[in-house]
Coordinates of C-alpha atoms in Angstrom, one line a residue:
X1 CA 0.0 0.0 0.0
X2 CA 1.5 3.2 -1.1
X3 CA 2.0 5.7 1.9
X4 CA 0.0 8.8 1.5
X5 CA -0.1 11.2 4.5
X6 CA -0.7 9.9 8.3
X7 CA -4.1 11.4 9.4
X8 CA -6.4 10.4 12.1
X9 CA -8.7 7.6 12.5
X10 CA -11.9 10.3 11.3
X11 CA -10.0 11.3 8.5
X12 CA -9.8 8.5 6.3
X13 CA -7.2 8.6 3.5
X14 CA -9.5 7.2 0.6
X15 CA -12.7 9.3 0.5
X16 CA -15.3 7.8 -1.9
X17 CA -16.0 10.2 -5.2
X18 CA -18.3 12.4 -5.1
X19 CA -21.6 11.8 -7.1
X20 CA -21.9 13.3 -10.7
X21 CA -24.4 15.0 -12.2
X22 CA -25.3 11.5 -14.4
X23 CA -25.2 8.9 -11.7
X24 CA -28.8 8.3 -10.5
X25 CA -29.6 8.5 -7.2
X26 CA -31.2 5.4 -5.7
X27 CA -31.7 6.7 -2.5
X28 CA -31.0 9.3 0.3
X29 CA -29.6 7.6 3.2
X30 CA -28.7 10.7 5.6
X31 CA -29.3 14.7 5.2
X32 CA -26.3 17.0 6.7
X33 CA -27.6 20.7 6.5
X34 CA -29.4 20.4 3.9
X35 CA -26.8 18.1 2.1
X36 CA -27.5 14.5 0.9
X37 CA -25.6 11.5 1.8
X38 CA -26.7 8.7 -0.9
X39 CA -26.6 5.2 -1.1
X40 CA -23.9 5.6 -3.7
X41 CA -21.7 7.1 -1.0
X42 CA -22.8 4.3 1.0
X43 CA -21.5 1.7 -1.1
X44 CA -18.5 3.9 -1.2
X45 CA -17.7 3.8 2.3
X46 CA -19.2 0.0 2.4
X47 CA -15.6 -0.4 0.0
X48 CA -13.2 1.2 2.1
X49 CA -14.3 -0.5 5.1
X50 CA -14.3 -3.3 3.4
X51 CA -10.1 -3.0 3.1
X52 CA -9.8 -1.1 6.0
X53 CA -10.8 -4.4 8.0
X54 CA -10.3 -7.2 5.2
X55 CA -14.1 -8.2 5.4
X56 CA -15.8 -10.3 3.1
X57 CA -19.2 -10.2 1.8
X58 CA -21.8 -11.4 2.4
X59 CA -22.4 -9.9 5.5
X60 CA -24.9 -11.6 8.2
X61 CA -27.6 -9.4 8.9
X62 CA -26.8 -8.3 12.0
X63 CA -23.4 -7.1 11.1
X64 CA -24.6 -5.7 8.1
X65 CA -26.9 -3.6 10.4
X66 CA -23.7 -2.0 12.2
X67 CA -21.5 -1.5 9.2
X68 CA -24.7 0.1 7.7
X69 CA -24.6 2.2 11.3
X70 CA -20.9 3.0 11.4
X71 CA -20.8 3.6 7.6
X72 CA -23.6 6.2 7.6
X73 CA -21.9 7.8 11.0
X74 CA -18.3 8.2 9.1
X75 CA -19.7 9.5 6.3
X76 CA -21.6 12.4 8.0
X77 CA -18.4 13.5 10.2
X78 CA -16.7 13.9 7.1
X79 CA -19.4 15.5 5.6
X80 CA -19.7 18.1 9.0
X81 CA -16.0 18.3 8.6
X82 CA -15.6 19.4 4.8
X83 CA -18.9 22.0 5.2
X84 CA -16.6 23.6 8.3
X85 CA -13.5 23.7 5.8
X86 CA -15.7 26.0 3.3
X87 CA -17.1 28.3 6.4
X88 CA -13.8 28.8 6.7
X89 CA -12.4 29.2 3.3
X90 CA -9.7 26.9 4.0
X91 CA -7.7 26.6 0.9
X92 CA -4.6 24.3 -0.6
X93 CA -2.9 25.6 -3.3
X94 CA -1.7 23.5 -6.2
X95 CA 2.2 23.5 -5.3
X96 CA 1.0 21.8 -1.7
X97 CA -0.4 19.2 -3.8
X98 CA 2.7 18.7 -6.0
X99 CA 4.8 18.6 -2.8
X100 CA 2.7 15.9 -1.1
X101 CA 3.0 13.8 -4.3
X102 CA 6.9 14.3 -4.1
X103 CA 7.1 13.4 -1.1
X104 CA 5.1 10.3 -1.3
X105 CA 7.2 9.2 -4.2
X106 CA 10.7 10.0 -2.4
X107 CA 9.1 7.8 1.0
X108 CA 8.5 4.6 -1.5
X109 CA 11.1 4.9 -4.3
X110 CA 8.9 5.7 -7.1
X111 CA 9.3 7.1 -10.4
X112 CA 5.8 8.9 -11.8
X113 CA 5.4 6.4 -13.8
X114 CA 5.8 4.2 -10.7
X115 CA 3.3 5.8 -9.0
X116 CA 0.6 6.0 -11.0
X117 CA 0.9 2.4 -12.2
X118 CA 0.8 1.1 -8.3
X119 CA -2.9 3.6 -7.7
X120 CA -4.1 1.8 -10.9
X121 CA -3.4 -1.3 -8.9
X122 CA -5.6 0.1 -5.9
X123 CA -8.6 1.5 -8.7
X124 CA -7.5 5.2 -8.5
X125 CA -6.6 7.3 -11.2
X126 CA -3.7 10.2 -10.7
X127 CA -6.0 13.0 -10.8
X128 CA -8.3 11.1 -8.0
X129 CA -5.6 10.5 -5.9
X130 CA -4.9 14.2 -6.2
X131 CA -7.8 15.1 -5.3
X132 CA -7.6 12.9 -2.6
X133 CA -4.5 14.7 -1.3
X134 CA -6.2 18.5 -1.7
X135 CA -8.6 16.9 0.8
X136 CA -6.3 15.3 3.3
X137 CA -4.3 18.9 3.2
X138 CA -7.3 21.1 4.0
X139 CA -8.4 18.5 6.8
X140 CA -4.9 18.5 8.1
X141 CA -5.2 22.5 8.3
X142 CA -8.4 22.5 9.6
X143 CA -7.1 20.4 12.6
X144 CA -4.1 22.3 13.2
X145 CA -6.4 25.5 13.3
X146 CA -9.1 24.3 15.5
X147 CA -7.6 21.2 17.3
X148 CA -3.8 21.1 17.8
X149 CA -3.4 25.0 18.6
X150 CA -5.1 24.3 22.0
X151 CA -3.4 20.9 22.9
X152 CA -0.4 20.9 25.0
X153 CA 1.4 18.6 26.4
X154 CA 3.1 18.2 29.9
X155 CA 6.9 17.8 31.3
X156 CA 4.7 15.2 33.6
X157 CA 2.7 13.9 31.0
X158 CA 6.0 13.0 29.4
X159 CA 8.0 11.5 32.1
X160 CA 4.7 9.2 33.3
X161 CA 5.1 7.4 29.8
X162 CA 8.8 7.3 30.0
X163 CA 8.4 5.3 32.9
X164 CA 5.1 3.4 32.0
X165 CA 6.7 2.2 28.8
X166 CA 10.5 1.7 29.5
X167 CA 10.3 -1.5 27.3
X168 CA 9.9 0.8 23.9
X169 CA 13.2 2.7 24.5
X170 CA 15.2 -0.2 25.0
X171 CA 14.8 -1.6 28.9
X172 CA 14.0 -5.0 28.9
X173 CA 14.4 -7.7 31.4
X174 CA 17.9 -9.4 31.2
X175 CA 17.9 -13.5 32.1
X176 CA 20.9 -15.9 33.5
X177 CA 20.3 -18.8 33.7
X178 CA 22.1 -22.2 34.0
X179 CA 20.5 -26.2 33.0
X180 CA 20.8 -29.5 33.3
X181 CA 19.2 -31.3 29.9
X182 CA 18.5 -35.5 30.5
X183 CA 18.1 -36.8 27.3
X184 CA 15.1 -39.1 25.9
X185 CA 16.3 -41.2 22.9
X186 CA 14.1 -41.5 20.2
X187 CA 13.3 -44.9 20.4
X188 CA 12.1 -44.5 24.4
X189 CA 9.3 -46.0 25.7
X190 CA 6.6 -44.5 27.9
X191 CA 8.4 -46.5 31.2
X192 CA 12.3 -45.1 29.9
X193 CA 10.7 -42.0 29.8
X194 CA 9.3 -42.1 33.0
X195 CA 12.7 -43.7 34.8
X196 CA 14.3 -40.3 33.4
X197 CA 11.8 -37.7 34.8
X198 CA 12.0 -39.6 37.7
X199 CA 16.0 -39.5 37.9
X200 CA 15.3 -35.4 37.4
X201 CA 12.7 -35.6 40.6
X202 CA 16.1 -36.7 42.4
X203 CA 18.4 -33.9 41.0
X204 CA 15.9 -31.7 41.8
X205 CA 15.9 -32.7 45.3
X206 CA 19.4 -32.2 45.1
X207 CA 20.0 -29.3 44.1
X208 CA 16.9 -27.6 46.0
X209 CA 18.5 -29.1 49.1
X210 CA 21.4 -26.9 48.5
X211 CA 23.8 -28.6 46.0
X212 CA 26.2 -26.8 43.5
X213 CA 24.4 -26.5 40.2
X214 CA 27.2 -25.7 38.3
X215 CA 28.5 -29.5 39.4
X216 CA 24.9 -30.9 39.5
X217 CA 24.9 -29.5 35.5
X218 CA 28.4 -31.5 35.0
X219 CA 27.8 -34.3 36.9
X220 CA 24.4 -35.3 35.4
X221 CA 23.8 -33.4 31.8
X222 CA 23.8 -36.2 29.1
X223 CA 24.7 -33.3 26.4
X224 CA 28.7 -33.0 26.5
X225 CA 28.6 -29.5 25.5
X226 CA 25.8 -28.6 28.3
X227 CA 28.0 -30.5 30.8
X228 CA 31.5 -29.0 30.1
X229 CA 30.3 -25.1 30.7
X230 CA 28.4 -26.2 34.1
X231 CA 24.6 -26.0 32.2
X232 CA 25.4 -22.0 31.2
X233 CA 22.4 -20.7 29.2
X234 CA 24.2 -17.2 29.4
X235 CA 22.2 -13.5 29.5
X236 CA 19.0 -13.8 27.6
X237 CA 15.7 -11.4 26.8
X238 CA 12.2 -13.1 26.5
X239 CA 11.6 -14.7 23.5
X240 CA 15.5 -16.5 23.2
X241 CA 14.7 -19.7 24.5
X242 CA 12.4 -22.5 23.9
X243 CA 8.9 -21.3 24.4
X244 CA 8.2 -24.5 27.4
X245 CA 11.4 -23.6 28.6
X246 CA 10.9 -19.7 29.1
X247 CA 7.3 -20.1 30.2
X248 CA 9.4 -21.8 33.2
X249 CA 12.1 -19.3 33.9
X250 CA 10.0 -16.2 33.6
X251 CA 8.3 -17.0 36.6
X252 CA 11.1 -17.9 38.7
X253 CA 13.2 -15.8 41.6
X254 CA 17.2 -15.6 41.6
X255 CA 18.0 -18.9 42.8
X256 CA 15.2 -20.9 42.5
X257 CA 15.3 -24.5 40.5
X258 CA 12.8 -25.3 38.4
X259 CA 10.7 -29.1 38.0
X260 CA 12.1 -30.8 35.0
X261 CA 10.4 -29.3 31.7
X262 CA 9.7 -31.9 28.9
X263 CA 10.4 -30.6 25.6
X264 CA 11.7 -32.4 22.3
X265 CA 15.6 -32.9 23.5
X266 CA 14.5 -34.2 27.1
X267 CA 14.2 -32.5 30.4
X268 CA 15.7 -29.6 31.5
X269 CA 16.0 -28.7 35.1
X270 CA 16.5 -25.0 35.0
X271 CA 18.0 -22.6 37.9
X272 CA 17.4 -19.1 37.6
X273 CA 20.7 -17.3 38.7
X274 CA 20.1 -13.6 37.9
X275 CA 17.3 -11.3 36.3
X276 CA 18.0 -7.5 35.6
X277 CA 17.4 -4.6 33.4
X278 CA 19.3 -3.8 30.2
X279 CA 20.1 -0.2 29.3
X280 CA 17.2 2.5 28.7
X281 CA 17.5 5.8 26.5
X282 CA 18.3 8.7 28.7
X283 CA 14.9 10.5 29.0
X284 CA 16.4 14.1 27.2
X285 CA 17.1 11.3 24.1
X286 CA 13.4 10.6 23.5
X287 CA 11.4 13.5 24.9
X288 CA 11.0 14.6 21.2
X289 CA 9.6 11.4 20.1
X290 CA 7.0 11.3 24.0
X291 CA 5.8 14.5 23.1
X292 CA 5.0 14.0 19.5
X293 CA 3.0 10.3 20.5
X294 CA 1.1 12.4 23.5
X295 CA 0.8 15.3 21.0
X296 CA -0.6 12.9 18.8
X297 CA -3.3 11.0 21.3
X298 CA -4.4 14.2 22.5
X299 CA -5.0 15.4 19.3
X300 CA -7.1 12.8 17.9
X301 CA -9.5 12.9 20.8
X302 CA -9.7 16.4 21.2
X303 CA -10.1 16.5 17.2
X304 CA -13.1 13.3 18.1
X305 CA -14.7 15.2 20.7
X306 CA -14.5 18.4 18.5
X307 CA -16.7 16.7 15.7
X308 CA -19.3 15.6 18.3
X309 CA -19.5 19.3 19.2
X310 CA -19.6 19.7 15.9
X311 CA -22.6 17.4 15.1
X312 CA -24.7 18.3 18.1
X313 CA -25.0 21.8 16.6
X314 CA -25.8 20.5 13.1
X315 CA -29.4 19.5 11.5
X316 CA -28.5 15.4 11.1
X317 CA -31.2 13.3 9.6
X318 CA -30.3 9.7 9.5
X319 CA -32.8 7.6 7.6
X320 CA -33.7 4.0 8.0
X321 CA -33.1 1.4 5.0

């Protein structure tokens, strides 16, 4: 999907066409001051969600009855939004447009040529997808003229989600551990296989009655190579070891010794020696990139609860099907 211009969830890149003068006009599904929503611009919308959400007709009646619902409900916030952009004469002029396109075609590598080949892939013609862009830009400006202007965001606002999301800027949870694998051959039989978790039950007892594991690993590990470095798994983040495996370990303390854990090599009897925190960004490195995501949030709900202002001062009719 080519990128166009990141907007917010009520302004939806691909806006259906507007109706011309020859299509024919089945039926009016919603007035907006006086203007007419049809159920060609139904259809419309009906589309986008369609790829929005990679649904499939045909639709059981019920959720055909709250597409029909959400459909209708998009379609007249857009149409609130774009009678507000000509109260307020909000214009784009045509070297805005030719910049957007630029830059869309620097972000993906493409050549015009490029470009308008890959919106013939997605049904749109160049001059539609322009058009498309004139649209986005006036949205964008009506936003930034009654929306973002009066959102601000906090030096507390900004350290909370530092520290409520220390994973994204590179803290995570740091794992050593050591094990001791007994092997199942592959020809065992349900009683060998039970005579081996039941020689782990013993060096378990072992070790959780205060034995080196280290020796435990070298004395008892049937896998030379797990033997000779004493069981060492070494530092790991989630996601590194076997999925039974780390199910195990992430639950244990420093120092505690795991049950033997089946998987396809054979048990493993795993002690958890250590659990820290890697590095994090230093906060001053991504205040930038906090603000802009809070800046962001706010922005979209103020921009939400702006068109509900919006509506409840408007003449909405929706009708039934």
């Amino acid at each position: 999907m080519i990128r166009i211009i990141i907007l917010l969830a009520l302004l939806t890149v691909a806006c259906p066409a507007r109706n011309s003068a020859a299509e024919v006009i089945s039926s009016i599904v919603a007035v907006v001051n006086d203007e007419l929503i049809t159920s060609h611009d139904l259809s419309g919308e009906f589309q986008l969600m369609a790829r929005e959400g990679n649904r499939k007709e045909p639709f059981k009646p019920d959720e055909m009855a709250k597409l029909r619902s959400l459909a209708i409900n998009r379609l007249v916030d857009r149409r609130l939004v774009d009678q507000k952009i000509r109260e307020l004469d909000i214009k784009v002029t045509e070297e805005e447009i030719r910049q957007s396109v630029e830059e869309v075609k620097k972000q993906n590598n493409f050549t015009q040529e490029k470009l308008v080949e890959a919106l013939a892939g997605q049904g749109l013609s160049f001059d539609r997808y322009k058009a498309q862009i004139k649209e986005q830009l006036e949205r964008l400006r009506l936003m930034s003229q009654e929306v973002k202007a009066k959102v601000q965001v906090t030096g507390k606002e900004i350290l909370d989600y530092y520290q409520a999301n220390r994973s994204k800027f590179g803290e995570q949870e740091l794992y050593r551990a050591r094990h001791i694998l007994l092997a199942i051959p592959k020809d065992a039989k349900e009683a060998d296989i039970a005579k081996i978790r039941e020689k782990g039950e013993q060096i378990l007892k072992e070790a959780r009655a205060g034995g080196d594991f280290l020796e435990l690993a070298k004395k008892y590990s049937d896998d030379p190579n797990v033997a000779k470095d004493g069981g060492d798994l070494g530092t790991f983040r989630k996601g590194d070891l076997l999925p039974e495996m780390e199910e195990v370990v992430l639950k244990l303390n420093a120092g505690e010794v795991s049950a033997p854990i089946r998987s396809k090599s054979g048990f493993h009897i795993l002690k958890l020696e250590q659990k820290s925190l890697g590095n994090i960004k230093p906060l001053d490195d991504v205040k930038g990139e906090i603000e802009e995501s809070i800046y962001r949030q706010k922005s979209e709900a103020r921009f939400s609860q702006w068109v509900s202002e919006l509506r409840k001062n408007a003449a909405v009719e929706i009708r039934n099907p």
